[in-house]
mmCIF file of N, CA and C in Angstrom:
data_model
loop_
_atom_site.group_PDB
_atom_site.id
_atom_site.type_symbol
_atom_site.label_atom_id
_atom_site.label_comp_id
_atom_site.label_asym_id
_atom_site.label_seq_id
_atom_site.Cartn_x
_atom_site.Cartn_y
_atom_site.Cartn_z
ATOM 1 N N UNK F 1185 25.539 -12.878 20.817
ATOM 2 C CA UNK F 1185 24.187 -13.164 20.379
ATOM 3 C C UNK F 1185 24.156 -14.258 19.312
ATOM 4 N N UNK F 1186 25.219 -14.329 18.498
ATOM 5 C CA UNK F 1186 25.262 -15.345 17.450
ATOM 6 C C UNK F 1186 25.299 -16.751 18.042
ATOM 7 N N UNK F 1187 26.035 -16.914 19.149
ATOM 8 C CA UNK F 1187 26.092 -18.241 19.760
ATOM 9 C C UNK F 1187 24.736 -18.648 20.319
ATOM 10 N N UNK F 1188 23.976 -17.677 20.825
ATOM 11 C CA UNK F 1188 22.652 -17.996 21.347
ATOM 12 C C UNK F 1188 21.724 -18.430 20.220
ATOM 13 N N UNK F 1189 21.824 -17.762 19.066
ATOM 14 C CA UNK F 1189 21.017 -18.154 17.926
ATOM 15 C C UNK F 1189 21.406 -19.555 17.472
ATOM 16 N N UNK F 1190 22.690 -19.872 17.527
ATOM 17 C CA UNK F 1190 23.173 -21.196 17.161
ATOM 18 C C UNK F 1190 22.631 -22.256 18.112
ATOM 19 N N UNK F 1191 22.553 -21.940 19.387
ATOM 20 C CA UNK F 1191 22.026 -22.892 20.366
ATOM 21 C C UNK F 1191 20.568 -23.221 20.072
ATOM 22 N N UNK F 1192 19.770 -22.206 19.777
ATOM 23 C CA UNK F 1192 18.354 -22.442 19.467
ATOM 24 C C UNK F 1192 18.200 -23.192 18.148
ATOM 25 N N UNK F 1193 19.067 -22.909 17.190
ATOM 26 C CA UNK F 1193 19.027 -23.643 15.921
ATOM 27 C C UNK F 1193 19.340 -25.116 16.154
ATOM 28 N N UNK F 1194 20.352 -25.385 16.966
ATOM 29 C CA UNK F 1194 20.713 -26.774 17.286
ATOM 30 C C UNK F 1194 19.568 -27.476 18.014
ATOM 31 N N UNK F 1195 18.931 -26.786 18.948
ATOM 32 C CA UNK F 1195 17.797 -27.365 19.674
ATOM 33 C C UNK F 1195 16.643 -27.647 18.710
ATOM 34 N N UNK F 1196 16.429 -26.759 17.750
ATOM 35 C CA UNK F 1196 15.370 -26.960 16.755
ATOM 36 C C UNK F 1196 15.657 -28.181 15.891
ATOM 37 N N UNK F 1197 16.902 -28.319 15.474
ATOM 38 C CA UNK F 1197 17.292 -29.477 14.658
ATOM 39 C C UNK F 1197 17.073 -30.764 15.444
ATOM 40 N N UNK F 1198 17.456 -30.763 16.700
ATOM 41 C CA UNK F 1198 17.261 -31.955 17.529
ATOM 42 C C UNK F 1198 15.780 -32.276 17.699
ATOM 43 N N UNK F 1199 14.940 -31.261 17.847
ATOM 44 C CA UNK F 1199 13.493 -31.503 17.933
ATOM 45 C C UNK F 1199 12.981 -32.131 16.647
ATOM 46 N N UNK F 1200 13.457 -31.635 15.516
ATOM 47 C CA UNK F 1200 13.051 -32.213 14.230
ATOM 48 C C UNK F 1200 13.491 -33.662 14.098
ATOM 49 N N UNK F 1201 14.727 -33.949 14.506
ATOM 50 C CA UNK F 1201 15.214 -35.327 14.469
ATOM 51 C C UNK F 1201 14.433 -36.226 15.417
ATOM 52 N N UNK F 1202 14.084 -35.692 16.589
ATOM 53 C CA UNK F 1202 13.266 -36.459 17.535
ATOM 54 C C UNK F 1202 11.923 -36.820 16.912
ATOM 55 N N UNK F 1203 11.315 -35.867 16.213
ATOM 56 C CA UNK F 1203 10.023 -36.123 15.568
ATOM 57 C C UNK F 1203 10.169 -37.230 14.530
ATOM 58 N N UNK F 1204 11.216 -37.171 13.706
ATOM 59 C CA UNK F 1204 11.419 -38.211 12.689
ATOM 60 C C UNK F 1204 11.597 -39.592 13.317
ATOM 61 N N UNK F 1205 12.425 -39.667 14.363
ATOM 62 C CA UNK F 1205 12.629 -40.956 15.032
ATOM 63 C C UNK F 1205 11.338 -41.449 15.694
ATOM 64 N N UNK F 1206 10.587 -40.540 16.270
ATOM 65 C CA UNK F 1206 9.324 -40.927 16.914
ATOM 66 C C UNK F 1206 8.295 -41.396 15.894
ATOM 67 N N UNK F 1207 8.319 -40.833 14.697
ATOM 68 C CA UNK F 1207 7.428 -41.318 13.637
ATOM 69 C C UNK F 1207 7.803 -42.745 13.228
ATOM 70 N N UNK F 1208 9.099 -43.028 13.156
ATOM 71 C CA UNK F 1208 9.556 -44.394 12.861
ATOM 72 C C UNK F 1208 9.098 -45.332 13.967
ATOM 73 N N UNK F 1209 9.329 -44.926 15.213
ATOM 74 C CA UNK F 1209 8.901 -45.755 16.348
ATOM 75 C C UNK F 1209 7.387 -45.946 16.355
ATOM 76 N N UNK F 1210 6.653 -44.876 16.106
ATOM 77 C CA UNK F 1210 5.200 -44.976 16.067
ATOM 78 C C UNK F 1210 4.728 -45.964 15.009
ATOM 79 N N UNK F 1211 5.383 -45.956 13.858
ATOM 80 C CA UNK F 1211 5.034 -46.918 12.809
ATOM 81 C C UNK F 1211 5.300 -48.353 13.231
ATOM 82 N N UNK F 1212 6.449 -48.566 13.856
ATOM 83 C CA UNK F 1212 6.791 -49.912 14.336
ATOM 84 C C UNK F 1212 5.789 -50.362 15.389
ATOM 85 N N UNK F 1213 5.507 -49.485 16.337
ATOM 86 C CA UNK F 1213 4.614 -49.858 17.433
ATOM 87 C C UNK F 1213 3.168 -50.005 16.967
ATOM 88 N N UNK F 1214 2.749 -49.240 15.972
ATOM 89 C CA UNK F 1214 1.393 -49.399 15.419
ATOM 90 C C UNK F 1214 1.274 -50.753 14.728
ATOM 91 N N UNK F 1215 2.307 -51.134 13.986
ATOM 92 C CA UNK F 1215 2.307 -52.444 13.334
ATOM 93 C C UNK F 1215 2.276 -53.559 14.380
ATOM 94 N N UNK F 1216 3.066 -53.414 15.431
ATOM 95 C CA UNK F 1216 3.060 -54.405 16.511
ATOM 96 C C UNK F 1216 1.704 -54.471 17.193
ATOM 97 N N UNK F 1217 1.059 -53.322 17.394
ATOM 98 C CA UNK F 1217 -0.258 -53.333 18.039
ATOM 99 C C UNK F 1217 -1.285 -54.042 17.168
ATOM 100 N N UNK F 1218 -1.232 -53.782 15.851
ATOM 101 C CA UNK F 1218 -2.177 -54.457 14.947
ATOM 102 C C UNK F 1218 -1.987 -55.978 14.990
ATOM 103 N N UNK F 1219 -0.745 -56.400 15.167
ATOM 104 C CA UNK F 1219 -0.464 -57.827 15.183
ATOM 105 C C UNK F 1219 -0.743 -58.482 16.533
ATOM 106 N N UNK F 1220 -0.344 -57.833 17.621
ATOM 107 C CA UNK F 1220 -0.409 -58.478 18.934
ATOM 108 C C UNK F 1220 -1.539 -57.984 19.834
ATOM 109 N N UNK F 1221 -2.024 -56.785 19.624
ATOM 110 C CA UNK F 1221 -3.121 -56.203 20.425
ATOM 111 C C UNK F 1221 -2.840 -56.198 21.922
ATOM 112 N N UNK F 1222 -1.587 -55.882 22.299
ATOM 113 C CA UNK F 1222 -1.262 -55.837 23.728
ATOM 114 C C UNK F 1222 -1.327 -54.403 24.242
ATOM 115 N N UNK F 1223 -1.692 -54.238 25.506
ATOM 116 C CA UNK F 1223 -1.734 -52.893 26.086
ATOM 117 C C UNK F 1223 -0.370 -52.202 26.077
ATOM 118 N N UNK F 1224 0.709 -52.962 26.195
ATOM 119 C CA UNK F 1224 2.043 -52.369 26.201
ATOM 120 C C UNK F 1224 2.324 -51.655 24.878
ATOM 121 N N UNK F 1225 2.032 -52.301 23.767
ATOM 122 C CA UNK F 1225 2.293 -51.652 22.478
ATOM 123 C C UNK F 1225 1.391 -50.445 22.266
ATOM 124 N N UNK F 1226 0.170 -50.518 22.775
ATOM 125 C CA UNK F 1226 -0.719 -49.358 22.696
ATOM 126 C C UNK F 1226 -0.167 -48.215 23.546
ATOM 127 N N UNK F 1227 0.374 -48.547 24.719
ATOM 128 C CA UNK F 1227 0.993 -47.539 25.573
ATOM 129 C C UNK F 1227 2.219 -46.917 24.915
ATOM 130 N N UNK F 1228 3.028 -47.721 24.239
ATOM 131 C CA UNK F 1228 4.184 -47.198 23.524
ATOM 132 C C UNK F 1228 3.761 -46.274 22.390
ATOM 133 N N UNK F 1229 2.695 -46.620 21.717
ATOM 134 C CA UNK F 1229 2.166 -45.769 20.649
ATOM 135 C C UNK F 1229 1.697 -44.431 21.215
ATOM 136 N N UNK F 1230 1.032 -44.467 22.359
ATOM 137 C CA UNK F 1230 0.620 -43.230 23.027
ATOM 138 C C UNK F 1230 1.820 -42.407 23.470
ATOM 139 N N UNK F 1231 2.845 -43.068 23.958
ATOM 140 C CA UNK F 1231 4.089 -42.411 24.364
ATOM 141 C C UNK F 1231 4.702 -41.657 23.189
ATOM 142 N N UNK F 1232 4.789 -42.321 22.034
ATOM 143 C CA UNK F 1232 5.342 -41.689 20.834
ATOM 144 C C UNK F 1232 4.494 -40.487 20.426
ATOM 145 N N UNK F 1233 3.178 -40.628 20.473
ATOM 146 C CA UNK F 1233 2.289 -39.528 20.078
ATOM 147 C C UNK F 1233 2.471 -38.309 20.979
ATOM 148 N N UNK F 1234 2.563 -38.537 22.272
ATOM 149 C CA UNK F 1234 2.744 -37.425 23.212
ATOM 150 C C UNK F 1234 4.079 -36.726 22.979
ATOM 151 N N UNK F 1235 5.138 -37.495 22.771
ATOM 152 C CA UNK F 1235 6.448 -36.883 22.535
ATOM 153 C C UNK F 1235 6.508 -36.156 21.184
ATOM 154 N N UNK F 1236 5.798 -36.655 20.192
ATOM 155 C CA UNK F 1236 5.726 -35.935 18.915
ATOM 156 C C UNK F 1236 5.055 -34.586 19.122
ATOM 157 N N UNK F 1237 3.955 -34.573 19.838
ATOM 158 C CA UNK F 1237 3.252 -33.310 20.123
ATOM 159 C C UNK F 1237 4.150 -32.362 20.909
ATOM 160 N N UNK F 1238 4.850 -32.900 21.904
ATOM 161 C CA UNK F 1238 5.740 -32.070 22.720
ATOM 162 C C UNK F 1238 6.834 -31.435 21.867
ATOM 163 N N UNK F 1239 7.409 -32.195 20.952
ATOM 164 C CA UNK F 1239 8.459 -31.662 20.084
ATOM 165 C C UNK F 1239 7.903 -30.658 19.073
ATOM 166 N N UNK F 1240 6.695 -30.872 18.589
ATOM 167 C CA UNK F 1240 6.062 -29.898 17.695
ATOM 168 C C UNK F 1240 5.816 -28.575 18.414
ATOM 169 N N UNK F 1241 5.368 -28.651 19.664
ATOM 170 C CA UNK F 1241 5.171 -27.436 20.461
ATOM 171 C C UNK F 1241 6.503 -26.733 20.694
ATOM 172 N N UNK F 1242 7.543 -27.509 20.996
ATOM 173 C CA UNK F 1242 8.870 -26.918 21.193
ATOM 174 C C UNK F 1242 9.328 -26.203 19.926
ATOM 175 N N UNK F 1243 9.140 -26.829 18.778
ATOM 176 C CA UNK F 1243 9.527 -26.185 17.517
ATOM 177 C C UNK F 1243 8.762 -24.889 17.292
ATOM 178 N N UNK F 1244 7.483 -24.901 17.629
ATOM 179 C CA UNK F 1244 6.696 -23.671 17.442
ATOM 180 C C UNK F 1244 7.213 -22.561 18.359
ATOM 181 N N UNK F 1245 7.646 -22.907 19.565
ATOM 182 C CA UNK F 1245 8.237 -21.907 20.455
ATOM 183 C C UNK F 1245 9.557 -21.394 19.904
ATOM 184 N N UNK F 1246 10.377 -22.300 19.369
ATOM 185 C CA UNK F 1246 11.673 -21.877 18.832
ATOM 186 C C UNK F 1246 11.487 -20.904 17.672
ATOM 187 N N UNK F 1247 10.505 -21.166 16.808
ATOM 188 C CA UNK F 1247 10.328 -20.326 15.625
ATOM 189 C C UNK F 1247 9.494 -19.078 15.880
ATOM 190 N N UNK F 1248 8.485 -19.183 16.722
ATOM 191 C CA UNK F 1248 7.605 -18.031 16.910
ATOM 192 C C UNK F 1248 7.947 -17.204 18.137
ATOM 193 N N UNK F 1249 8.572 -17.822 19.122
ATOM 194 C CA UNK F 1249 8.850 -17.104 20.361
ATOM 195 C C UNK F 1249 10.280 -17.313 20.817
ATOM 196 N N UNK F 1250 11.217 -17.285 19.891
ATOM 197 C CA UNK F 1250 12.616 -17.444 20.242
ATOM 198 C C UNK F 1250 13.063 -16.431 21.274
ATOM 199 N N UNK F 1251 12.350 -15.307 21.312
ATOM 200 C CA UNK F 1251 12.697 -14.259 22.269
ATOM 201 C C UNK F 1251 12.531 -14.729 23.713
ATOM 202 N N UNK F 1252 11.738 -15.784 23.903
ATOM 203 C CA UNK F 1252 11.543 -16.325 25.241
ATOM 204 C C UNK F 1252 12.885 -16.722 25.859
ATOM 205 N N UNK F 1253 13.767 -17.264 25.021
ATOM 206 C CA UNK F 1253 15.071 -17.727 25.481
ATOM 207 C C UNK F 1253 16.184 -16.742 25.158
ATOM 208 N N UNK F 1254 15.884 -15.662 24.441
ATOM 209 C CA UNK F 1254 16.908 -14.760 23.913
ATOM 210 C C UNK F 1254 17.741 -14.104 25.014
ATOM 211 N N UNK F 1255 17.166 -13.884 26.170
ATOM 212 C CA UNK F 1255 17.871 -13.167 27.224
ATOM 213 C C UNK F 1255 18.810 -14.010 28.057
ATOM 214 N N UNK F 1256 18.761 -15.317 27.899
ATOM 215 C CA UNK F 1256 19.537 -16.165 28.802
ATOM 216 C C UNK F 1256 20.225 -17.297 28.042
ATOM 217 N N UNK F 1257 21.532 -17.189 27.944
ATOM 218 C CA UNK F 1257 22.287 -18.261 27.291
ATOM 219 C C UNK F 1257 22.221 -19.551 28.105
ATOM 220 N N UNK F 1258 22.161 -19.440 29.432
ATOM 221 C CA UNK F 1258 22.081 -20.652 30.257
ATOM 222 C C UNK F 1258 20.754 -21.377 30.026
ATOM 223 N N UNK F 1259 19.664 -20.631 29.813
ATOM 224 C CA UNK F 1259 18.377 -21.262 29.497
ATOM 225 C C UNK F 1259 18.459 -21.971 28.150
ATOM 226 N N UNK F 1260 19.123 -21.336 27.197
ATOM 227 C CA UNK F 1260 19.274 -21.958 25.883
ATOM 228 C C UNK F 1260 20.125 -23.220 25.961
ATOM 229 N N UNK F 1261 21.178 -23.188 26.763
ATOM 230 C CA UNK F 1261 22.003 -24.388 26.954
ATOM 231 C C UNK F 1261 21.202 -25.512 27.606
ATOM 232 N N UNK F 1262 20.348 -25.155 28.553
ATOM 233 C CA UNK F 1262 19.509 -26.161 29.214
ATOM 234 C C UNK F 1262 18.521 -26.777 28.225
ATOM 235 N N UNK F 1263 17.909 -25.933 27.389
ATOM 236 C CA UNK F 1263 16.968 -26.431 26.379
ATOM 237 C C UNK F 1263 17.696 -27.347 25.404
ATOM 238 N N UNK F 1264 18.870 -26.944 24.955
ATOM 239 C CA UNK F 1264 19.660 -27.766 24.041
ATOM 240 C C UNK F 1264 20.047 -29.095 24.695
ATOM 241 N N UNK F 1265 20.442 -29.054 25.948
ATOM 242 C CA UNK F 1265 20.819 -30.285 26.660
ATOM 243 C C UNK F 1265 19.627 -31.235 26.778
ATOM 244 N N UNK F 1266 18.446 -30.714 27.094
ATOM 245 C CA UNK F 1266 17.250 -31.562 27.211
ATOM 246 C C UNK F 1266 16.869 -32.171 25.869
ATOM 247 N N UNK F 1267 16.966 -31.387 24.797
ATOM 248 C CA UNK F 1267 16.688 -31.902 23.442
ATOM 249 C C UNK F 1267 17.701 -32.985 23.091
ATOM 250 N N UNK F 1268 18.964 -32.766 23.466
ATOM 251 C CA UNK F 1268 20.007 -33.747 23.192
ATOM 252 C C UNK F 1268 19.788 -35.049 23.942
ATOM 253 N N UNK F 1269 19.417 -34.944 25.214
ATOM 254 C CA UNK F 1269 19.141 -36.148 26.002
ATOM 255 C C UNK F 1269 17.937 -36.908 25.449
ATOM 256 N N UNK F 1270 16.910 -36.170 25.045
ATOM 257 C CA UNK F 1270 15.746 -36.826 24.459
ATOM 258 C C UNK F 1270 16.127 -37.522 23.150
ATOM 259 N N UNK F 1271 16.957 -36.870 22.350
ATOM 260 C CA UNK F 1271 17.409 -37.480 21.100
ATOM 261 C C UNK F 1271 18.170 -38.777 21.382
ATOM 262 N N UNK F 1272 19.028 -38.759 22.368
ATOM 263 C CA UNK F 1272 19.781 -39.950 22.742
ATOM 264 C C UNK F 1272 18.842 -41.087 23.167
ATOM 265 N N UNK F 1273 17.884 -40.769 24.013
ATOM 266 C CA UNK F 1273 16.940 -41.782 24.495
ATOM 267 C C UNK F 1273 16.093 -42.349 23.355
ATOM 268 N N UNK F 1274 15.580 -41.479 22.499
ATOM 269 C CA UNK F 1274 14.743 -41.926 21.380
ATOM 270 C C UNK F 1274 15.588 -42.710 20.371
ATOM 271 N N UNK F 1275 16.844 -42.331 20.213
ATOM 272 C CA UNK F 1275 17.745 -43.081 19.321
ATOM 273 C C UNK F 1275 17.942 -44.499 19.823
ATOM 274 N N UNK F 1276 18.154 -44.660 21.129
ATOM 275 C CA UNK F 1276 18.290 -45.998 21.706
ATOM 276 C C UNK F 1276 17.040 -46.836 21.436
ATOM 277 N N UNK F 1277 15.879 -46.244 21.691
ATOM 278 C CA UNK F 1277 14.622 -46.964 21.459
ATOM 279 C C UNK F 1277 14.460 -47.338 19.992
ATOM 280 N N UNK F 1278 14.840 -46.448 19.094
ATOM 281 C CA UNK F 1278 14.695 -46.727 17.658
ATOM 282 C C UNK F 1278 15.611 -47.868 17.237
ATOM 283 N N UNK F 1279 16.854 -47.836 17.675
ATOM 284 C CA UNK F 1279 17.790 -48.909 17.308
ATOM 285 C C UNK F 1279 17.290 -50.255 17.818
ATOM 286 N N UNK F 1280 16.849 -50.294 19.052
ATOM 287 C CA UNK F 1280 16.352 -51.554 19.641
ATOM 288 C C UNK F 1280 15.080 -52.015 18.941
ATOM 289 N N UNK F 1281 14.187 -51.086 18.634
ATOM 290 C CA UNK F 1281 12.914 -51.448 18.011
ATOM 291 C C UNK F 1281 13.074 -51.914 16.570
ATOM 292 N N UNK F 1282 14.099 -51.435 15.896
ATOM 293 C CA UNK F 1282 14.325 -51.853 14.508
ATOM 294 C C UNK F 1282 14.951 -53.239 14.401
ATOM 295 N N UNK F 1283 15.462 -53.765 15.492
ATOM 296 C CA UNK F 1283 16.089 -55.109 15.470
ATOM 297 C C UNK F 1283 15.060 -56.196 15.450
#
């Protein structure tokens, strides 16, 4: 059971990191939209907003309804893997956007 709790904790940390990176990206893209007024930058800003909301909802599930995943370690591993992949993707976007 301890390993399952660790998996959910790791997934929660990754969601928090995703939110921080998405806030950085949102700031960059908002500044770009103010300067260039292109639909692409507005779409990127919307993308960041949706993913921030998605990660906030995930965090609320981890903290308030951890029991949802408590019965299945494979479900917890899948959730952790998806959070990890999202973190990797958002990290790539952040590095490129900061250049």
